[in-house]
Amino acid sequence: MSPTTDDPLALIRHRLDVMPRALRQVATLIIEDAEWVLRANVDEIGERAAVSPPTIIRFCREMGYSGLRDFKLILAQRLAVGIPHMDHGSQPWSNGYELLQTVYTDMCRLVGTWTKSCDPNSIDKAIDALANANRIDCYGIGNTSMFLANDAQSRLFRLGKNSHAYFDPHMQMYSAATLSTGDVLLAISHVGIQSTLLEAVSVAKKGGATVIGITQRGTPLATQSDIVLSIVMPEDTSIRMGVESNTSQLLLLESLIVGVSSKSSAKKISDLERFQTVLTSRKN
């Protein structure tokens, strides 16, 4: 079977939701770091994706390629000739102001693409779950996800919610073991394949907690989550920092906080106003 598109990344995204778990792990890695995959051998790819080398070959054949070498060849060609979605380096600019405008314009376009792909029903469900939760525990894996989890905990706490943030795998497991019906676990991981996080999520679900996952579509975390808030961004061949994904996650978190705030009781709003007054009085 030959591929139905000359863009391997587009093909992978199209089939991601229906892939078996092992193939999805390979697909997620390729979407996350296509340039690294081009340089890596089959053993290195298998180790990072947590699958066996034969699974890598199976993945390539499922995608319509004869093997890993054939897949890499097409992927390299696509990355070389494709127009990046965010190629600041190739756009002319003569001063800092023009550079800022270039970055701003590209970022607006990328975020606009993301907002159109969001599921508003999932956002509504997440807001309701957070607003009515007895307790909210926030987990993050990786620097960006840890920052988001910590920010979520802090802002939910200021809204009067019983919230906590955990980043250590052992603490996440201890936390998960104490969650029960009426509690919410907010799990944040763009890659969504870390075994320790998935194990903690499983424990929390068995205890009756509602799991909200902020991750990409088709990841193991998305599969295990009761409510999935997906981050789907176009592949960026020139910038590997993931800034567009980070910005989208921040906007998503902002939407959740605003939504929860709108459902807060009069007492909690009064408490928040008093909290703001205390902070303002200490700014000097």
Short mmCIF file of C-alpha atoms in Angstrom, two decimals:
data_model
loop_
_atom_site.label_atom_id
_atom_site.label_comp_id
_atom_site.label_asym_id
_atom_site.label_seq_id
_atom_site.Cartn_x
_atom_site.Cartn_y
_atom_site.Cartn_z
CA MET A 1 0.00 0.00 0.00
CA SER A 2 1.46 3.38 -1.00
CA PRO A 3 1.01 6.49 1.15
CA THR A 4 -2.00 8.65 0.25
CA THR A 5 0.00 11.86 0.73
CA ASP A 6 3.58 12.99 0.11
CA ASP A 7 3.66 14.50 3.62
CA PRO A 8 4.52 11.76 6.16
CA LEU A 9 3.67 14.01 9.11
CA ALA A 10 0.21 14.81 7.74
CA LEU A 11 -0.36 11.10 7.13
CA ILE A 12 0.65 10.23 10.69
CA ARG A 13 -1.61 12.89 12.20
CA HIS A 14 -4.51 11.68 10.06
CA ARG A 15 -4.17 8.10 11.33
CA LEU A 16 -3.05 8.84 14.89
CA ASP A 17 -6.41 8.31 16.59
CA VAL A 18 -6.90 4.81 15.16
CA MET A 19 -3.37 3.47 15.74
CA PRO A 20 -2.67 0.76 18.31
CA ARG A 21 -0.92 2.06 21.41
CA ALA A 22 2.62 0.96 20.44
CA LEU A 23 2.38 2.53 16.99
CA ARG A 24 0.90 5.67 18.52
CA GLN A 25 3.96 6.01 20.74
CA VAL A 26 6.19 5.90 17.65
CA ALA A 27 3.95 8.37 15.84
CA THR A 28 3.98 10.80 18.77
CA LEU A 29 7.77 10.77 18.92
CA ILE A 30 8.03 11.48 15.19
CA ILE A 31 5.56 14.37 15.41
CA GLU A 32 7.36 15.76 18.46
CA ASP A 33 10.93 15.52 17.12
CA ALA A 34 11.06 14.62 13.43
CA GLU A 35 14.55 15.99 12.95
CA TRP A 36 15.95 13.81 15.75
CA VAL A 37 14.27 10.74 14.26
CA LEU A 38 16.06 11.39 10.98
CA ARG A 39 19.42 11.15 12.78
CA ALA A 40 18.59 8.20 15.04
CA ASN A 41 18.86 4.48 14.32
CA VAL A 42 16.12 1.94 14.86
CA ASP A 43 17.35 0.97 18.34
CA GLU A 44 17.53 4.59 19.52
CA ILE A 45 14.06 5.33 18.20
CA GLY A 46 12.69 2.21 19.86
CA GLU A 47 14.27 3.08 23.19
CA ARG A 48 12.94 6.64 23.22
CA ALA A 49 9.45 5.57 22.10
CA ALA A 50 9.47 2.67 24.59
CA VAL A 51 8.80 0.05 21.90
CA SER A 52 10.79 -2.75 20.27
CA PRO A 53 12.78 -2.21 17.03
CA PRO A 54 10.40 -4.52 15.06
CA THR A 55 7.57 -2.17 16.07
CA ILE A 56 9.40 0.69 14.33
CA ILE A 57 9.55 -1.33 11.11
CA ARG A 58 5.91 -2.32 11.50
CA PHE A 59 4.98 1.34 11.93
CA CYS A 60 6.75 2.33 8.70
CA ARG A 61 5.01 -0.43 6.78
CA GLU A 62 1.63 0.47 8.25
CA MET A 63 2.23 3.98 6.94
CA GLY A 64 2.83 2.57 3.47
CA TYR A 65 6.64 2.66 3.37
CA SER A 66 8.91 -0.31 2.71
CA GLY A 67 10.91 0.27 5.87
CA LEU A 68 12.62 2.81 8.10
CA ARG A 69 15.11 3.92 5.44
CA ASP A 70 12.34 4.58 2.92
CA PHE A 71 10.31 6.48 5.51
CA LYS A 72 13.31 8.61 6.54
CA LEU A 73 14.09 9.46 2.94
CA ILE A 74 10.58 10.79 2.28
CA LEU A 75 10.47 12.56 5.65
CA ALA A 76 13.84 14.26 5.00
CA GLN A 77 12.71 15.42 1.59
CA ARG A 78 9.50 16.82 3.02
CA LEU A 79 11.28 18.71 5.80
CA ALA A 80 13.82 20.07 3.32
CA VAL A 81 11.37 21.39 0.72
CA GLY A 82 8.29 22.09 2.84
CA ILE A 83 7.44 25.64 3.86
CA PRO A 84 7.81 25.95 7.63
CA HIS A 85 4.80 27.20 9.54
CA MET A 86 7.01 29.42 11.64
CA ASP A 87 10.24 30.18 9.82
CA HIS A 88 11.42 33.41 11.42
CA GLY A 89 14.96 32.86 10.23
CA SER A 90 14.09 33.05 6.52
CA GLN A 91 11.91 36.16 6.79
CA PRO A 92 13.64 39.52 6.19
CA TRP A 93 13.82 41.96 9.07
CA SER A 94 16.08 44.96 9.54
CA ASN A 95 15.52 45.79 13.20
CA GLY A 96 14.12 44.49 16.46
CA TYR A 97 10.67 45.96 15.87
CA GLU A 98 10.26 44.14 12.55
CA LEU A 99 11.45 40.92 14.15
CA LEU A 100 8.87 41.26 16.94
CA GLN A 101 6.14 41.87 14.36
CA THR A 102 7.23 38.77 12.41
CA VAL A 103 7.16 36.57 15.50
CA TYR A 104 3.84 38.07 16.63
CA THR A 105 2.17 37.50 13.25
CA ASP A 106 3.32 33.89 13.04
CA MET A 107 2.25 33.22 16.61
CA CYS A 108 -1.22 34.65 16.01
CA ARG A 109 -1.64 32.44 12.96
CA LEU A 110 -0.56 29.34 14.84
CA VAL A 111 -2.76 30.03 17.85
CA GLY A 112 -5.66 30.77 15.51
CA THR A 113 -5.19 27.35 13.93
CA TRP A 114 -5.19 25.75 17.37
CA THR A 115 -8.35 27.51 18.58
CA LYS A 116 -10.26 26.29 15.54
CA SER A 117 -9.31 22.69 16.38
CA CYS A 118 -10.45 22.89 20.03
CA ASP A 119 -13.47 20.96 21.23
CA PRO A 120 -15.66 23.46 23.13
CA ASN A 121 -17.66 20.65 24.74
CA SER A 122 -14.51 19.26 26.35
CA ILE A 123 -13.63 22.71 27.68
CA ASP A 124 -17.13 23.04 29.17
CA LYS A 125 -16.85 19.62 30.81
CA ALA A 126 -13.41 20.45 32.23
CA ILE A 127 -14.63 23.74 33.68
CA ASP A 128 -17.61 22.03 35.33
CA ALA A 129 -15.39 19.29 36.77
CA LEU A 130 -12.89 21.79 38.19
CA ALA A 131 -15.58 24.13 39.54
CA ASN A 132 -17.34 21.31 41.40
CA ALA A 133 -14.27 19.38 42.55
CA ASN A 134 -13.64 18.69 46.21
CA ARG A 135 -9.92 18.58 45.54
CA ILE A 136 -7.75 19.19 42.48
CA ASP A 137 -4.27 17.72 42.08
CA CYS A 138 -2.12 18.96 39.19
CA TYR A 139 0.65 16.80 37.68
CA GLY A 140 3.30 17.94 35.21
CA ILE A 141 6.09 16.06 33.44
CA GLY A 142 8.89 18.13 31.89
CA ASN A 143 9.83 21.77 32.48
CA THR A 144 6.96 23.36 30.56
CA SER A 145 4.29 21.00 31.89
CA MET A 146 5.60 21.44 35.43
CA PHE A 147 5.34 25.21 35.07
CA LEU A 148 1.76 24.92 33.79
CA ALA A 149 0.76 22.52 36.56
CA ASN A 150 2.23 24.83 39.18
CA ASP A 151 0.50 27.85 37.64
CA ALA A 152 -2.81 25.98 37.51
CA GLN A 153 -2.53 24.99 41.17
CA SER A 154 -1.69 28.52 42.26
CA ARG A 155 -4.55 30.11 40.36
CA LEU A 156 -7.09 27.50 41.41
CA PHE A 157 -6.00 27.97 45.02
CA ARG A 158 -6.62 31.72 44.72
CA LEU A 159 -10.15 30.87 43.56
CA GLY A 160 -10.70 29.04 46.82
CA LYS A 161 -10.17 25.54 45.44
CA ASN A 162 -8.39 22.83 47.42
CA SER A 163 -5.55 22.36 44.93
CA HIS A 164 -2.06 20.84 44.96
CA ALA A 165 0.77 20.38 42.43
CA TYR A 166 3.11 17.39 42.25
CA PHE A 167 6.06 16.84 39.91
CA ASP A 168 7.97 13.96 41.49
CA PRO A 169 6.72 10.55 40.21
CA HIS A 170 6.58 9.10 43.73
CA MET A 171 4.61 12.05 45.07
CA GLN A 172 2.26 11.81 42.10
CA MET A 173 1.62 8.17 42.95
CA TYR A 174 1.00 8.98 46.63
CA SER A 175 -1.38 11.74 45.57
CA ALA A 176 -3.21 9.50 43.10
CA ALA A 177 -3.72 6.85 45.77
CA THR A 178 -5.65 9.35 47.92
CA LEU A 179 -7.91 10.75 45.20
CA SER A 180 -11.51 9.59 45.13
CA THR A 181 -14.94 10.35 43.68
CA GLY A 182 -15.51 14.10 43.52
CA ASP A 183 -11.80 14.84 43.08
CA VAL A 184 -10.07 15.90 39.86
CA LEU A 185 -6.63 15.07 38.52
CA LEU A 186 -5.29 17.61 36.01
CA ALA A 187 -2.50 15.82 34.13
CA ILE A 188 -0.36 17.91 31.78
CA SER A 189 2.06 16.35 29.29
CA HIS A 190 2.42 17.33 25.65
CA VAL A 191 4.06 14.00 24.78
CA GLY A 192 1.72 11.98 27.00
CA ILE A 193 3.63 8.70 27.03
CA GLN A 194 5.52 8.75 30.35
CA SER A 195 4.91 5.47 32.16
CA THR A 196 5.05 6.91 35.69
CA LEU A 197 2.44 9.54 34.88
CA LEU A 198 0.19 7.01 33.17
CA GLU A 199 0.44 4.69 36.18
CA ALA A 200 -0.56 7.51 38.54
CA VAL A 201 -3.47 8.41 36.27
CA SER A 202 -4.63 4.79 36.31
CA VAL A 203 -4.53 4.69 40.11
CA ALA A 204 -6.51 7.94 40.36
CA LYS A 205 -9.18 6.66 37.97
CA LYS A 206 -9.56 3.45 39.97
CA GLY A 207 -10.18 5.58 43.04
CA GLY A 208 -13.01 7.37 41.26
CA ALA A 209 -11.30 10.67 40.40
CA THR A 210 -12.06 12.49 37.14
CA VAL A 211 -8.94 12.83 34.97
CA ILE A 212 -8.50 15.90 32.77
CA GLY A 213 -5.61 15.45 30.33
CA ILE A 214 -3.90 18.34 28.55
CA THR A 215 -1.97 16.57 25.82
CA GLN A 216 -1.91 15.77 22.13
CA ARG A 217 -4.63 13.72 20.50
CA GLY A 218 -4.02 10.00 20.36
CA THR A 219 -1.43 9.81 23.14
CA PRO A 220 -1.74 7.20 25.90
CA LEU A 221 -2.58 10.03 28.32
CA ALA A 222 -5.43 11.13 26.04
CA THR A 223 -6.71 7.55 25.94
CA GLN A 224 -6.75 7.28 29.74
CA SER A 225 -8.27 10.71 30.40
CA ASP A 226 -11.98 11.22 31.06
CA ILE A 227 -11.77 14.70 29.52
CA VAL A 228 -9.15 15.45 26.87
CA LEU A 229 -8.06 19.01 26.13
CA SER A 230 -5.93 18.44 23.07
CA ILE A 231 -3.06 20.54 21.82
CA VAL A 232 -2.69 20.04 18.07
CA MET A 233 -0.18 22.27 16.34
CA PRO A 234 1.35 22.17 12.84
CA GLU A 235 4.87 20.82 12.58
CA ASP A 236 7.54 23.49 12.89
CA THR A 237 10.69 22.63 10.93
CA SER A 238 12.72 25.66 11.96
CA ILE A 239 12.12 26.13 15.68
CA ARG A 240 12.32 23.14 18.02
CA MET A 241 11.48 24.92 21.30
CA GLY A 242 7.76 24.27 21.07
CA VAL A 243 6.88 27.88 21.88
CA GLU A 244 3.66 27.66 19.87
CA SER A 245 2.52 24.68 21.92
CA ASN A 246 3.44 26.41 25.17
CA THR A 247 1.45 29.50 24.21
CA SER A 248 -1.59 27.41 23.31
CA GLN A 249 -1.40 25.57 26.63
CA LEU A 250 -1.25 28.88 28.50
CA LEU A 251 -4.31 30.13 26.62
CA LEU A 252 -6.13 26.90 27.39
CA LEU A 253 -5.26 27.19 31.07
CA GLU A 254 -6.41 30.81 31.07
CA SER A 255 -9.75 29.74 29.58
CA LEU A 256 -10.21 27.12 32.30
CA ILE A 257 -9.43 29.57 35.10
CA VAL A 258 -11.80 32.21 33.71
CA GLY A 259 -14.49 29.55 33.35
CA VAL A 260 -14.05 28.27 36.90
CA SER A 261 -14.00 31.83 38.21
CA SER A 262 -17.32 32.55 36.52
CA LYS A 263 -18.87 29.62 38.39
CA SER A 264 -17.48 30.62 41.76
CA SER A 265 -19.83 31.46 44.61
CA ALA A 266 -20.29 34.98 45.89
CA LYS A 267 -18.25 34.11 48.99
CA LYS A 268 -15.31 32.87 46.93
CA ILE A 269 -15.42 35.99 44.78
CA SER A 270 -15.41 38.09 47.94
CA ASP A 271 -12.43 36.10 49.25
CA LEU A 272 -10.61 36.66 45.95
CA GLU A 273 -11.25 40.41 46.12
CA ARG A 274 -9.90 40.50 49.68
CA PHE A 275 -6.85 38.52 48.58
CA GLN A 276 -6.26 41.00 45.74
CA THR A 277 -6.55 43.91 48.16
CA VAL A 278 -3.91 42.41 50.44
CA LEU A 279 -1.53 41.89 47.53
CA THR A 280 -2.08 45.41 46.20
CA SER A 281 -1.35 46.95 49.57
CA ARG A 282 2.04 45.21 49.64
CA LYS A 283 3.29 46.07 46.16
CA ASN A 284 5.43 48.87 47.47
#
